[in-house]
Amino acid sequence: MAVDHDMIVKVLVAQRGKLLAYILSLVQDLHVAEELYQTVLMRALKDSGSVDGPDHLMNWARVVARNIAVDHLRSTGRRAVLLDPDVLNLLESTWRTKDDDADVERTEALRDCLDALSPQARQLIELRYAQDMSMSDVAARIDRPLNSVYVSMSRIYRRLSECIEGKLQPRRANG
């Protein structure tokens, strides 16, 4: 069964959390991962004739995502942080079967909670994760003692965790 454009959009948007997490695990940059996700979506719409059903679409999308992520890393001169291909293949069956509604909700809650952080806390998260800096590099960049950065990050993690759980709790009670 060939997949039409509506089905492609429906499946790839529903599976956005999984696909975005997969791309993010490869490129280690949320903004780049978002752009590459959009590229996968556009390529799927363009190449819809080569996709045969929703399951095949997701398998195809992961392969395309992996390829464009590696191409991006190569073109920017960054080193790929890739899992061994055998590990990726073992995870494939889990990715195929796991329902990602909870993942999407958790990702949306995380995004909301990150937006609610103070500018200083967002800066620490940005330096640590988006710029892939070590904790000692973060401390040096903001000219604070390393222990102080560890304490601040611990507080940020706790705040994010509480915020995410607070956002998910009402959904669980209603679901």
mmCIF file of C-alpha atoms in Angstrom:
data_model
loop_
_atom_site.group_PDB
_atom_site.id
_atom_site.type_symbol
_atom_site.label_atom_id
_atom_site.label_comp_id
_atom_site.label_asym_id
_atom_site.label_seq_id
_atom_site.Cartn_x
_atom_site.Cartn_y
_atom_site.Cartn_z
ATOM 1 C CA MET A 1 0.000 0.000 0.000
ATOM 2 C CA ALA A 2 1.533 3.273 -1.089
ATOM 3 C CA VAL A 3 1.525 6.099 1.400
ATOM 4 C CA ASP A 4 -0.166 9.393 0.505
ATOM 5 C CA HIS A 5 1.004 12.808 1.697
ATOM 6 C CA ASP A 6 -1.622 13.001 4.470
ATOM 7 C CA MET A 7 -0.490 9.658 5.872
ATOM 8 C CA ILE A 8 3.166 10.720 5.759
ATOM 9 C CA VAL A 9 2.461 13.899 7.679
ATOM 10 C CA LYS A 10 0.220 12.082 10.159
ATOM 11 C CA VAL A 11 2.754 9.325 10.874
ATOM 12 C CA LEU A 12 5.874 11.481 10.987
ATOM 13 C CA VAL A 13 4.233 14.127 13.164
ATOM 14 C CA ALA A 14 2.854 11.458 15.510
ATOM 15 C CA GLN A 15 6.318 9.889 15.699
ATOM 16 C CA ARG A 16 8.095 13.251 15.913
ATOM 17 C CA GLY A 17 9.340 12.664 19.460
ATOM 18 C CA LYS A 18 11.034 9.400 18.568
ATOM 19 C CA LEU A 19 12.510 10.643 15.333
ATOM 20 C CA LEU A 20 13.700 13.905 16.855
ATOM 21 C CA ALA A 21 15.283 12.081 19.799
ATOM 22 C CA TYR A 22 17.021 9.749 17.376
ATOM 23 C CA ILE A 23 18.397 12.639 15.321
ATOM 24 C CA LEU A 24 19.377 14.529 18.476
ATOM 25 C CA SER A 25 21.321 11.495 19.694
ATOM 26 C CA LEU A 26 23.366 11.725 16.505
ATOM 27 C CA VAL A 27 23.948 15.475 16.148
ATOM 28 C CA GLN A 28 23.831 16.593 19.814
ATOM 29 C CA ASP A 29 22.199 19.920 18.895
ATOM 30 C CA LEU A 30 18.464 20.483 19.301
ATOM 31 C CA HIS A 31 18.227 23.226 16.680
ATOM 32 C CA VAL A 32 20.056 21.155 14.091
ATOM 33 C CA ALA A 33 17.962 18.114 15.014
ATOM 34 C CA GLU A 34 14.773 20.129 14.420
ATOM 35 C CA GLU A 35 16.046 21.245 11.010
ATOM 36 C CA LEU A 36 17.038 17.717 10.043
ATOM 37 C CA TYR A 37 13.640 16.396 11.182
ATOM 38 C CA GLN A 38 12.032 18.917 8.822
ATOM 39 C CA THR A 39 14.355 17.717 6.056
ATOM 40 C CA VAL A 40 13.253 14.114 6.663
ATOM 41 C CA LEU A 41 9.607 15.192 6.516
ATOM 42 C CA MET A 42 10.129 17.101 3.260
ATOM 43 C CA ARG A 43 12.088 14.246 1.711
ATOM 44 C CA ALA A 44 9.337 11.803 2.698
ATOM 45 C CA LEU A 45 6.742 13.979 1.000
ATOM 46 C CA LYS A 46 8.928 14.266 -2.096
ATOM 47 C CA ASP A 47 9.812 10.550 -2.244
ATOM 48 C CA SER A 48 6.440 9.149 -1.138
ATOM 49 C CA GLY A 49 6.390 6.714 -4.042
ATOM 50 C CA SER A 50 9.264 4.759 -2.495
ATOM 51 C CA VAL A 51 7.435 4.247 0.818
ATOM 52 C CA ASP A 52 5.092 1.318 1.336
ATOM 53 C CA GLY A 53 2.925 1.744 4.443
ATOM 54 C CA PRO A 54 3.371 3.425 7.848
ATOM 55 C CA ASP A 55 5.808 0.825 9.265
ATOM 56 C CA HIS A 56 8.013 1.043 6.202
ATOM 57 C CA LEU A 57 7.783 4.840 6.410
ATOM 58 C CA MET A 58 9.262 4.897 9.927
ATOM 59 C CA ASN A 59 12.051 2.501 9.007
ATOM 60 C CA TRP A 60 12.754 4.590 5.900
ATOM 61 C CA ALA A 61 12.648 7.824 7.940
ATOM 62 C CA ARG A 62 15.204 6.541 10.455
ATOM 63 C CA VAL A 63 17.595 5.515 7.679
ATOM 64 C CA VAL A 64 17.181 8.887 5.954
ATOM 65 C CA ALA A 65 17.592 10.688 9.303
ATOM 66 C CA ARG A 66 20.791 8.784 10.025
ATOM 67 C CA ASN A 67 22.177 9.573 6.574
ATOM 68 C CA ILE A 68 21.377 13.282 6.651
ATOM 69 C CA ALA A 69 22.701 13.579 10.217
ATOM 70 C CA VAL A 70 25.990 11.994 9.201
ATOM 71 C CA ASP A 71 26.123 14.211 6.094
ATOM 72 C CA HIS A 72 25.496 17.272 8.252
ATOM 73 C CA LEU A 73 28.205 16.319 10.722
ATOM 74 C CA ARG A 74 30.625 15.625 7.895
ATOM 75 C CA SER A 75 29.893 18.952 6.185
ATOM 76 C CA THR A 76 30.337 20.918 9.419
ATOM 77 C CA GLY A 77 33.475 19.044 10.389
ATOM 78 C CA ARG A 78 31.939 17.712 13.577
ATOM 79 C CA ARG A 79 32.598 14.223 14.822
ATOM 80 C CA ALA A 80 29.567 11.957 14.828
ATOM 81 C CA VAL A 81 28.455 10.585 18.158
ATOM 82 C CA LEU A 82 27.022 7.420 16.726
ATOM 83 C CA LEU A 83 25.936 4.244 18.376
ATOM 84 C CA ASP A 84 27.409 1.127 16.901
ATOM 85 C CA PRO A 85 25.281 0.014 13.909
ATOM 86 C CA ASP A 86 24.606 -3.324 15.634
ATOM 87 C CA VAL A 87 23.186 -1.473 18.637
ATOM 88 C CA LEU A 88 21.025 0.685 16.359
ATOM 89 C CA ASN A 89 19.716 -2.454 14.658
ATOM 90 C CA LEU A 90 18.865 -4.044 18.016
ATOM 91 C CA LEU A 91 17.008 -0.890 19.066
ATOM 92 C CA GLU A 92 15.067 -0.823 15.805
ATOM 93 C CA SER A 93 12.487 -3.387 16.951
ATOM 94 C CA THR A 94 11.886 -1.418 20.147
ATOM 95 C CA TRP A 95 11.465 1.807 18.189
ATOM 96 C CA ARG A 96 8.983 0.085 15.911
ATOM 97 C CA THR A 97 6.780 -1.212 18.712
ATOM 98 C CA LYS A 98 7.013 1.412 21.449
ATOM 99 C CA ASP A 99 4.081 3.765 21.643
ATOM 100 C CA ASP A 100 5.523 7.250 21.829
ATOM 101 C CA ASP A 101 2.512 9.198 23.097
ATOM 102 C CA ALA A 102 4.194 9.420 26.502
ATOM 103 C CA ASP A 103 7.474 10.441 24.850
ATOM 104 C CA VAL A 104 5.753 13.231 22.928
ATOM 105 C CA GLU A 105 4.000 14.478 26.077
ATOM 106 C CA ARG A 106 7.234 14.354 28.060
ATOM 107 C CA THR A 107 9.118 16.175 25.280
ATOM 108 C CA GLU A 108 6.444 18.889 25.135
ATOM 109 C CA ALA A 109 6.532 19.218 28.928
ATOM 110 C CA LEU A 110 10.333 19.460 28.858
ATOM 111 C CA ARG A 111 10.191 22.167 26.202
ATOM 112 C CA ASP A 112 7.659 24.151 28.281
ATOM 113 C CA CYS A 113 9.744 23.725 31.421
ATOM 114 C CA LEU A 114 12.946 24.781 29.681
ATOM 115 C CA ASP A 115 11.161 27.915 28.488
ATOM 116 C CA ALA A 116 10.178 28.663 32.102
ATOM 117 C CA LEU A 117 13.781 28.583 33.381
ATOM 118 C CA SER A 118 15.588 31.770 34.273
ATOM 119 C CA PRO A 119 17.958 33.171 31.654
ATOM 120 C CA GLN A 120 20.944 32.102 33.786
ATOM 121 C CA ALA A 121 19.650 28.529 34.069
ATOM 122 C CA ARG A 122 18.932 28.381 30.325
ATOM 123 C CA GLN A 123 22.476 29.599 29.679
ATOM 124 C CA LEU A 124 23.892 26.730 31.743
ATOM 125 C CA ILE A 125 21.712 24.185 29.913
ATOM 126 C CA GLU A 126 22.673 25.727 26.576
ATOM 127 C CA LEU A 127 26.386 25.590 27.331
ATOM 128 C CA ARG A 128 26.276 22.075 28.754
ATOM 129 C CA TYR A 129 24.034 20.375 26.200
ATOM 130 C CA ALA A 130 23.542 22.482 23.078
ATOM 131 C CA GLN A 131 27.229 23.419 22.946
ATOM 132 C CA ASP A 132 28.312 20.033 24.371
ATOM 133 C CA MET A 133 30.662 21.597 26.927
ATOM 134 C CA SER A 134 32.053 19.697 29.879
ATOM 135 C CA MET A 135 31.091 20.949 33.317
ATOM 136 C CA SER A 136 34.619 22.325 33.830
ATOM 137 C CA ASP A 137 34.387 24.168 30.495
ATOM 138 C CA VAL A 138 31.026 25.628 31.539
ATOM 139 C CA ALA A 139 32.536 26.786 34.837
ATOM 140 C CA ALA A 140 35.441 28.412 33.020
ATOM 141 C CA ARG A 141 33.135 30.079 30.469
ATOM 142 C CA ILE A 142 30.919 31.697 33.117
ATOM 143 C CA ASP A 143 33.823 32.283 35.505
ATOM 144 C CA ARG A 144 32.362 30.342 38.424
ATOM 145 C CA PRO A 145 33.832 27.581 40.582
ATOM 146 C CA LEU A 146 33.208 24.077 39.260
ATOM 147 C CA ASN A 147 31.418 22.994 42.435
ATOM 148 C CA SER A 148 29.074 25.972 42.110
ATOM 149 C CA VAL A 149 28.175 24.898 38.566
ATOM 150 C CA TYR A 150 27.484 21.341 39.752
ATOM 151 C CA VAL A 151 25.183 22.662 42.486
ATOM 152 C CA SER A 152 23.399 24.966 40.030
ATOM 153 C CA MET A 153 22.925 22.161 37.502
ATOM 154 C CA SER A 154 21.586 19.869 40.224
ATOM 155 C CA ARG A 155 19.011 22.502 41.152
ATOM 156 C CA ILE A 156 18.080 22.986 37.496
ATOM 157 C CA TYR A 157 17.635 19.225 37.010
ATOM 158 C CA ARG A 158 15.426 19.046 40.119
ATOM 159 C CA ARG A 159 13.387 22.055 38.963
ATOM 160 C CA LEU A 160 12.942 20.531 35.488
ATOM 161 C CA SER A 161 11.972 17.176 36.935
ATOM 162 C CA GLU A 162 9.369 18.721 39.234
ATOM 163 C CA CYS A 163 8.024 20.906 36.433
ATOM 164 C CA ILE A 164 7.745 17.991 33.993
ATOM 165 C CA GLU A 165 6.042 15.758 36.545
ATOM 166 C CA GLY A 166 3.694 18.622 37.419
ATOM 167 C CA LYS A 167 2.730 19.008 33.784
ATOM 168 C CA LEU A 168 2.298 15.265 33.211
ATOM 169 C CA GLN A 169 0.374 14.538 36.427
ATOM 170 C CA PRO A 170 -2.922 16.134 35.308
ATOM 171 C CA ARG A 171 -2.702 14.303 31.970
ATOM 172 C CA ARG A 172 -2.223 10.955 33.740
ATOM 173 C CA ALA A 173 -5.158 11.640 36.052
ATOM 174 C CA ASN A 174 -7.398 12.472 33.081
ATOM 175 C CA GLY A 175 -6.043 9.679 30.867
#
